[in-house]
Each structure stands twice: as structure tokens, then as C-alpha cells.
Amino acid sequence: MIRNLLLYIDPGSGSYLIQVIIAAILGVAFYFRNLWWKFRSLFFKGKKDQPPKNDEQDV
Amino acid sequence: MTSKMSEPLHHPASYRDPSGFVFQVNGIYYRQVNQPYAEDYEKLMSSGLYATLVRNKWLIEHQEIPTDPAASANGYKTLLPAQINLLSYPYEWCFTQLRDAALLTLSILTQSVGQGMILKDASPYNIQFVNGKPLFIDTLSFENYDAGRPWVAYRQFCECFLFPLYLEHYCGIGIGKILTAWPDGIPVPTTARMLPRKSRFNPGALMHVHLQNMVKPAPGKSERSSFSQEKLTRLIQHLESIIKKLKPLPAAHSTWSNYYQETILSSRYLDEKQRLFRDFMTGLPFRTAIDMGANDGVFSLILAERPETSITAIDADGACIDRLYNTLREKKISNILPLCIDLLHPSPAIGFRNRERPAFNDRAGADLVVALALIHHLVLSANIPLRDIPGYFATMTTGWLIIEFVPVEDEKAQELIRNKDRWHQPYDAPSFEQYFGEYFSIGKKSRIPGTERTLYLMKKHQP
């Protein structure tokens, strides 16, 4: 729930909603990416079995 | 603090945030913290966040002073921040400067969230370039973090940082032009319309621009939502990752890029000019200098070799300034501030009553002005009469001027008048010396060997 605060800048109509949507999309992408790396590590054990850091992701 | 103080002058740009304001007394800037911000300010200081940010050289350092020069009824504390020599604004920055400022904002946001606070705004005017790096200067931008609430300044961050960077990345319009037209950021619908269709295939642009443009809450419905620190962190990391990958569109439109590398005058001319320039600089008492039409900053770098100097390198060409800024970061040179300033259209005074952001010419000034290979462009290309130029330089320097006169016979000057059958007369060395003689006396004068050009060292007449 968003607290009713006195804000000095207008967050902009829809700006909270879009953050919720983007965070959800990123969450799903993150979930599948981890799943993919787990799956990959079954076949390439010992080699690059860590998911790339966030900087390297393409989403 | 002196015992006899002048009246406090409220800074005309410091009125938006009721948490406090900046004011000036006797030429020193202070920041007032107002009572309603007391709790957040104390948390900033006691949580260790301020110490961490200052240690990282991300946030401006301040000291609390015991007196209250502003004498405001609402005052809680008065801060004396480190003083900044020359303020610059986002519409004067090159692409990489705006990108570094954006990344600094996100780094500070991440650090703040980790220590229980959050940035309540994300304005690029909160950042100044000090010692070659961006520095966050608004000590009152931090507030208590409520993990259930998304970031209040997300839209502002997009409009002020992300969208100008995207427009430069996809369209190569020029940060300065964009942010001069939209000093408070480019609205989402405008950005969405300006970006090319291919940007829809980029996940970052698709989400932060095009999707954001489509999302509208139902009318009359308040925006209620649950959020979390994990979600916010993911959002910040995503913004960081896309901003790091953005690059300015290759500068096909750059007018002056590689001027010194490609010019047919090249090598020997440059060597001789550097030799004379160093000779003129020897023993010259200056602490600040402005290199006008600095190009890649070859001569700014020479000026900056002298310790304790502060150099401003200006050029209209964003690609040149971007390259200079990157060179400075690589070589860790901290006493040059590169800025995109077009002398024909220097940044105007903007904001409420035209008083929030002063014009460039009212902000800048130095002990020494350097104007190399510039005057022929002003007279022959821009049609500024020669007699109008010395007065301008005299307003920008307190003492010295190093200027190169390029006569009309010079091959570069000939290129400028190739399609012109007339230009402002007179334009010759005797008239140059006569007009400049009204404001300056000639200290040294030397022909650059192998050219028709002459380098002058001039001293401004003192009243």
C-alpha cells in the first residue's frame, strides 16, 4: 500500500504502476534466467556455471 | 564567518523543495535545513549514509555551523557545503557526462536504499562536475525509505537522464539541444514519438519508454500497489545495465572532430603553435582559464599541466567535448571542466524570472582566456564584425588573453569564404590590433612559422 505522503515532486500519473509492471517482468526474466543456468550447469559442470552479473544481462 | 555580514541572498533556483534552501552571504553559499526535514537529515547523518557517500566522493561534504545567518523562523540547521567554482548545467554536458551523472544518481540510490533511505528526487541539477567527476550536491534529497512504495522519482529520472541518453543513442540530436528545449526533462509521450521504430525491439526502451507511454491508471483511481526492496533493486540494476550500454550515435554531424588530426596545416603547425603557446604561458600569473573553441582540448591539456589551475574547455561540438571528457577520465586529469558551449548561442538565463540558471557568460570568467583558431570563424562564418569581438573577450577575462589571428589569406579562412563574395570589413591584422588595442595591450606577438597566422599574448587594460 502506498502511504499518503505530501510529495514535493509529482511522481507522474502511472509512474508507480509502470514500476510494478517492469519489476514483475524483470522478476520473471530473472527466474527463467536462473532456471536456464541451472539447466546448463547440469551439462557443463565445472565450467561457466554462474549466471552473468546483472550488467551483462540483455533485458 | 565575518562579524559584519551582508544580507542573506536566497538562491533563485532553490525554492522547489520545502526541506530547505540555498542562500549566499558575503559570496559564500550555505544550505538551510528546515524544521520539517529535521528527522530525515538526522537519519542521513546518523545512519552512516552521509559518511559513506562522502567517503566515496559521491556527495558534497559539509559542516554544520552554529550560527543561523538566514535567520529563518523555520530553520533547523545551517550547513556550509564545500564551495563550487563554476556551476554547469545538464544542457552544457556531453553524452558521457550525462551518462556518468545518471550512473552516480543510481549508485547513490542503491547505497541509500541499503541504509534505509531513498532519493526523493532525481534531478540532474543536483549534480555538478567537481575535480573531473560528477558530485551530488543536494544534501536534502534523502528521505526515509518505505519499501512498500515504488521510487517517487522514477519518472523524473527517466525524463531527465534516460530519455535524453536514448535520444542521443538512437537519433544523435545532441544532449544540449534536447535539454535546452526541455530543461526539466523530456516527457514520456514526446520521447516515444521521437524514438525510431527499431527502439521498440530493444527491451529497455520498450519497457521504460514505450510501455511507460501506454500505461495509464484508470481515471479517478489512486495508484495503490505493493512493492519491495528486491523489486526496487532489480529496477535500479536494470536501469544501470542499460545506461552503461548506451553510446552516442557516431558523430557524422561533428564539425570539428579531428580538426587537429586531419587539418592540412597539421603536424608542424601544431608543434610550432604549442611551442609558442608554452612560451607565452611561461611566467603568466593565472589560476583560472577558459579555452574557447577548445576542440579536443590539446591546449587545455597544456594549460592544465600547471598545478593549482582550473581550466574550462568549451566547444560547440559535443563529439569533441565527449572525446576530451573521456581522455580526462582515462588520464585522471581533474582540473579541466569540458562543456558544450556554442559561443554564437551560449546557454541563456532560464527558469522562473530567468533567474534560476544564469547565462553562461554571467557565470564564467577567468584570469586567462584562450581563443585559438577561432576568430576567423566568428568573423567570416558567423558574420560578427571584428570590432565587436574584443569587448566580449574583455568581459570574460580579468587579466590575459592568448589569441590567434587567422588572416583571410589562410587556407582554412579561404575555405570559409569560398562561397561568399563579401564579408565584414575590415578583417586584417592592423585592424585586429587596433580594435583589440582598445581593451588590451599586446604583450607578445609571434608569427606561427610556416603559416600566415599570428599568436598574440594580450593584457587587459585595468581601470
PDB file of N, CA and C in Angstrom, chain B residues 34-82:
ATOM      1  N   ASN B  34      15.352  23.018   6.898  1.00  0.00           N
ATOM      2  CA  ASN B  34      14.142  23.470   7.572  1.00  0.00           C
ATOM      3  C   ASN B  34      13.635  22.419   8.567  1.00  0.00           C
ATOM      4  N   GLN B  35      12.866  22.885   9.555  1.00  0.00           N
ATOM      5  CA  GLN B  35      12.346  22.009  10.616  1.00  0.00           C
ATOM      6  C   GLN B  35      11.684  20.728  10.088  1.00  0.00           C
ATOM      7  N   PRO B  36      10.803  20.806   9.069  1.00  0.00           N
ATOM      8  CA  PRO B  36      10.123  19.578   8.634  1.00  0.00           C
ATOM      9  C   PRO B  36      11.085  18.508   8.113  1.00  0.00           C
ATOM     10  N   TYR B  37      12.305  18.897   7.750  1.00  0.00           N
ATOM     11  CA  TYR B  37      13.259  17.917   7.219  1.00  0.00           C
ATOM     12  C   TYR B  37      14.192  17.367   8.314  1.00  0.00           C
ATOM     13  N   ALA B  38      14.014  17.878   9.540  1.00  0.00           N
ATOM     14  CA  ALA B  38      14.959  17.545  10.612  1.00  0.00           C
ATOM     15  C   ALA B  38      15.153  16.030  10.777  1.00  0.00           C
ATOM     16  N   GLU B  39      14.050  15.289  10.771  1.00  0.00           N
ATOM     17  CA  GLU B  39      14.131  13.849  11.030  1.00  0.00           C
ATOM     18  C   GLU B  39      14.947  13.141   9.941  1.00  0.00           C
ATOM     19  N   ASP B  40      14.655  13.484   8.676  1.00  0.00           N
ATOM     20  CA  ASP B  40      15.392  12.863   7.563  1.00  0.00           C
ATOM     21  C   ASP B  40      16.862  13.257   7.604  1.00  0.00           C
ATOM     22  N   TYR B  41      17.132  14.517   7.914  1.00  0.00           N
ATOM     23  CA  TYR B  41      18.521  14.975   7.964  1.00  0.00           C
ATOM     24  C   TYR B  41      19.300  14.214   9.046  1.00  0.00           C
ATOM     25  N   GLU B  42      18.683  14.063  10.198  1.00  0.00           N
ATOM     26  CA  GLU B  42      19.362  13.355  11.288  1.00  0.00           C
ATOM     27  C   GLU B  42      19.597  11.898  10.915  1.00  0.00           C
ATOM     28  N   LYS B  43      18.658  11.307  10.194  1.00  0.00           N
ATOM     29  CA  LYS B  43      18.843   9.914   9.779  1.00  0.00           C
ATOM     30  C   LYS B  43      19.991   9.808   8.771  1.00  0.00           C
ATOM     31  N   LEU B  44      20.056  10.779   7.834  1.00  0.00           N
ATOM     32  CA  LEU B  44      21.154  10.789   6.867  1.00  0.00           C
ATOM     33  C   LEU B  44      22.496  10.810   7.588  1.00  0.00           C
ATOM     34  N   MET B  45      22.586  11.632   8.615  1.00  0.00           N
ATOM     35  CA  MET B  45      23.855  11.793   9.311  1.00  0.00           C
ATOM     36  C   MET B  45      24.147  10.609  10.247  1.00  0.00           C
ATOM     37  N   SER B  46      23.117  10.134  10.961  1.00  0.00           N
ATOM     38  CA  SER B  46      23.378   9.119  11.994  1.00  0.00           C
ATOM     39  C   SER B  46      23.436   7.702  11.429  1.00  0.00           C
ATOM     40  N   SER B  47      22.830   7.487  10.247  1.00  0.00           N
ATOM     41  CA  SER B  47      22.814   6.122   9.701  1.00  0.00           C
ATOM     42  C   SER B  47      24.165   5.726   9.109  1.00  0.00           C
ATOM     43  N   GLY B  48      25.044   6.704   8.944  1.00  0.00           N
ATOM     44  CA  GLY B  48      26.334   6.415   8.310  1.00  0.00           C
ATOM     45  C   GLY B  48      26.279   6.610   6.805  1.00  0.00           C
ATOM     46  N   LEU B  49      25.082   6.917   6.284  1.00  0.00           N
ATOM     47  CA  LEU B  49      24.947   7.093   4.830  1.00  0.00           C
ATOM     48  C   LEU B  49      25.753   8.297   4.342  1.00  0.00           C
ATOM     49  N   TYR B  50      25.633   9.407   5.065  1.00  0.00           N
ATOM     50  CA  TYR B  50      26.381  10.609   4.674  1.00  0.00           C
ATOM     51  C   TYR B  50      27.882  10.290   4.635  1.00  0.00           C
ATOM     52  N   ALA B  51      28.376   9.630   5.686  1.00  0.00           N
ATOM     53  CA  ALA B  51      29.815   9.331   5.759  1.00  0.00           C
ATOM     54  C   ALA B  51      30.240   8.442   4.591  1.00  0.00           C
ATOM     55  N   THR B  52      29.407   7.436   4.264  1.00  0.00           N
ATOM     56  CA  THR B  52      29.737   6.532   3.159  1.00  0.00           C
ATOM     57  C   THR B  52      29.777   7.295   1.838  1.00  0.00           C
ATOM     58  N   LEU B  53      28.757   8.113   1.610  1.00  0.00           N
ATOM     59  CA  LEU B  53      28.676   8.835   0.338  1.00  0.00           C
ATOM     60  C   LEU B  53      29.814   9.837   0.196  1.00  0.00           C
ATOM     61  N   VAL B  54      30.180  10.493   1.284  1.00  0.00           N
ATOM     62  CA  VAL B  54      31.284  11.463   1.223  1.00  0.00           C
ATOM     63  C   VAL B  54      32.614  10.728   1.023  1.00  0.00           C
ATOM     64  N   ARG B  55      32.750   9.585   1.704  1.00  0.00           N
ATOM     65  CA  ARG B  55      33.982   8.801   1.559  1.00  0.00           C
ATOM     66  C   ARG B  55      34.163   8.349   0.105  1.00  0.00           C
ATOM     67  N   ASN B  56      33.049   8.007  -0.550  1.00  0.00           N
ATOM     68  CA  ASN B  56      33.119   7.590  -1.963  1.00  0.00           C
ATOM     69  C   ASN B  56      33.270   8.774  -2.918  1.00  0.00           C
ATOM     70  N   LYS B  57      33.267   9.973  -2.360  1.00  0.00           N
ATOM     71  CA  LYS B  57      33.305  11.223  -3.158  1.00  0.00           C
ATOM     72  C   LYS B  57      32.086  11.312  -4.087  1.00  0.00           C
ATOM     73  N   TRP B  58      30.953  10.862  -3.578  1.00  0.00           N
ATOM     74  CA  TRP B  58      29.706  10.920  -4.345  1.00  0.00           C
ATOM     75  C   TRP B  58      28.860  12.124  -3.937  1.00  0.00           C
ATOM     76  N   LEU B  59      28.958  12.488  -2.652  1.00  0.00           N
ATOM     77  CA  LEU B  59      28.111  13.565  -2.112  1.00  0.00           C
ATOM     78  C   LEU B  59      29.000  14.698  -1.609  1.00  0.00           C
ATOM     79  N   ILE B  60      28.512  15.924  -1.796  1.00  0.00           N
ATOM     80  CA  ILE B  60      29.281  17.094  -1.352  1.00  0.00           C
ATOM     81  C   ILE B  60      29.427  17.071   0.176  1.00  0.00           C
ATOM     82  N   GLU B  61      30.609  17.448   0.625  1.00  0.00           N
ATOM     83  CA  GLU B  61      30.878  17.462   2.057  1.00  0.00           C
ATOM     84  C   GLU B  61      30.370  18.780   2.646  1.00  0.00           C
ATOM     85  N   HIS B  62      29.922  18.735   3.869  1.00  0.00           N
ATOM     86  CA  HIS B  62      29.503  19.987   4.509  1.00  0.00           C
ATOM     87  C   HIS B  62      29.875  19.974   5.973  1.00  0.00           C
ATOM     88  N   GLN B  63      29.837  21.138   6.584  1.00  0.00           N
ATOM     89  CA  GLN B  63      29.928  21.191   8.039  1.00  0.00           C
ATOM     90  C   GLN B  63      28.752  21.999   8.569  1.00  0.00           C
ATOM     91  N   GLU B  64      28.305  21.608   9.739  1.00  0.00           N
ATOM     92  CA  GLU B  64      27.200  22.361  10.344  1.00  0.00           C
ATOM     93  C   GLU B  64      27.795  23.573  11.028  1.00  0.00           C
ATOM     94  N   ILE B  65      27.156  24.715  10.836  1.00  0.00           N
ATOM     95  CA  ILE B  65      27.689  25.895  11.509  1.00  0.00           C
ATOM     96  C   ILE B  65      26.742  26.310  12.628  1.00  0.00           C
ATOM     97  N   PRO B  66      27.298  26.836  13.700  1.00  0.00           N
ATOM     98  CA  PRO B  66      26.468  27.105  14.885  1.00  0.00           C
ATOM     99  C   PRO B  66      25.526  28.286  14.718  1.00  0.00           C
ATOM    100  N   THR B  67      25.877  29.212  13.833  1.00  0.00           N
ATOM    101  CA  THR B  67      25.015  30.393  13.691  1.00  0.00           C
ATOM    102  C   THR B  67      23.954  30.153  12.622  1.00  0.00           C
ATOM    103  N   ASP B  68      22.991  31.034  12.534  1.00  0.00           N
ATOM    104  CA  ASP B  68      21.920  30.922  11.545  1.00  0.00           C
ATOM    105  C   ASP B  68      21.853  32.226  10.751  1.00  0.00           C
ATOM    106  N   PRO B  69      22.727  32.369   9.741  1.00  0.00           N
ATOM    107  CA  PRO B  69      22.780  33.645   9.027  1.00  0.00           C
ATOM    108  C   PRO B  69      21.483  33.965   8.294  1.00  0.00           C
ATOM    109  N   ALA B  70      20.707  32.923   7.929  1.00  0.00           N
ATOM    110  CA  ALA B  70      19.469  33.183   7.201  1.00  0.00           C
ATOM    111  C   ALA B  70      18.365  33.670   8.149  1.00  0.00           C
ATOM    112  N   ALA B  71      18.528  33.376   9.436  1.00  0.00           N
ATOM    113  CA  ALA B  71      17.584  33.792  10.485  1.00  0.00           C
ATOM    114  C   ALA B  71      16.135  33.502  10.105  1.00  0.00           C
ATOM    115  N   SER B  72      15.880  32.296   9.580  1.00  0.00           N
ATOM    116  CA  SER B  72      14.510  31.971   9.180  1.00  0.00           C
ATOM    117  C   SER B  72      13.776  31.313  10.352  1.00  0.00           C
ATOM    118  N   ALA B  73      12.481  31.572  10.440  1.00  0.00           N
ATOM    119  CA  ALA B  73      11.687  31.064  11.555  1.00  0.00           C
ATOM    120  C   ALA B  73      11.601  29.543  11.528  1.00  0.00           C
ATOM    121  N   ASN B  74      11.723  28.993  10.309  1.00  0.00           N
ATOM    122  CA  ASN B  74      11.523  27.567  10.096  1.00  0.00           C
ATOM    123  C   ASN B  74      12.835  26.778  10.162  1.00  0.00           C
ATOM    124  N   GLY B  75      13.932  27.477  10.444  1.00  0.00           N
ATOM    125  CA  GLY B  75      15.251  26.860  10.304  1.00  0.00           C
ATOM    126  C   GLY B  75      15.545  25.809  11.357  1.00  0.00           C
ATOM    127  N   TYR B  76      16.215  24.717  10.935  1.00  0.00           N
ATOM    128  CA  TYR B  76      16.638  23.675  11.875  1.00  0.00           C
ATOM    129  C   TYR B  76      18.156  23.707  12.022  1.00  0.00           C
ATOM    130  N   LYS B  77      18.841  23.671  10.880  1.00  0.00           N
ATOM    131  CA  LYS B  77      20.300  23.731  10.927  1.00  0.00           C
ATOM    132  C   LYS B  77      20.813  24.497   9.717  1.00  0.00           C
ATOM    133  N   THR B  78      22.026  24.992   9.806  1.00  0.00           N
ATOM    134  CA  THR B  78      22.643  25.656   8.661  1.00  0.00           C
ATOM    135  C   THR B  78      23.927  24.911   8.311  1.00  0.00           C
ATOM    136  N   LEU B  79      24.046  24.579   7.032  1.00  0.00           N
ATOM    137  CA  LEU B  79      25.208  23.810   6.579  1.00  0.00           C
ATOM    138  C   LEU B  79      26.100  24.702   5.716  1.00  0.00           C
ATOM    139  N   LEU B  80      27.387  24.492   5.867  1.00  0.00           N
ATOM    140  CA  LEU B  80      28.345  25.163   4.998  1.00  0.00           C
ATOM    141  C   LEU B  80      28.945  24.096   4.090  1.00  0.00           C
ATOM    142  N   PRO B  81      28.454  23.990   2.848  1.00  0.00           N
ATOM    143  CA  PRO B  81      28.977  22.947   1.964  1.00  0.00           C
ATOM    144  C   PRO B  81      30.299  23.382   1.324  1.00  0.00           C
ATOM    145  N   ALA B  82      31.045  22.416   0.805  1.00  0.00           N
ATOM    146  CA  ALA B  82      32.245  22.753   0.029  1.00  0.00           C
ATOM    147  C   ALA B  82      31.794  23.659  -1.116  1.00  0.00           C
TER     148      ALA B  82
END
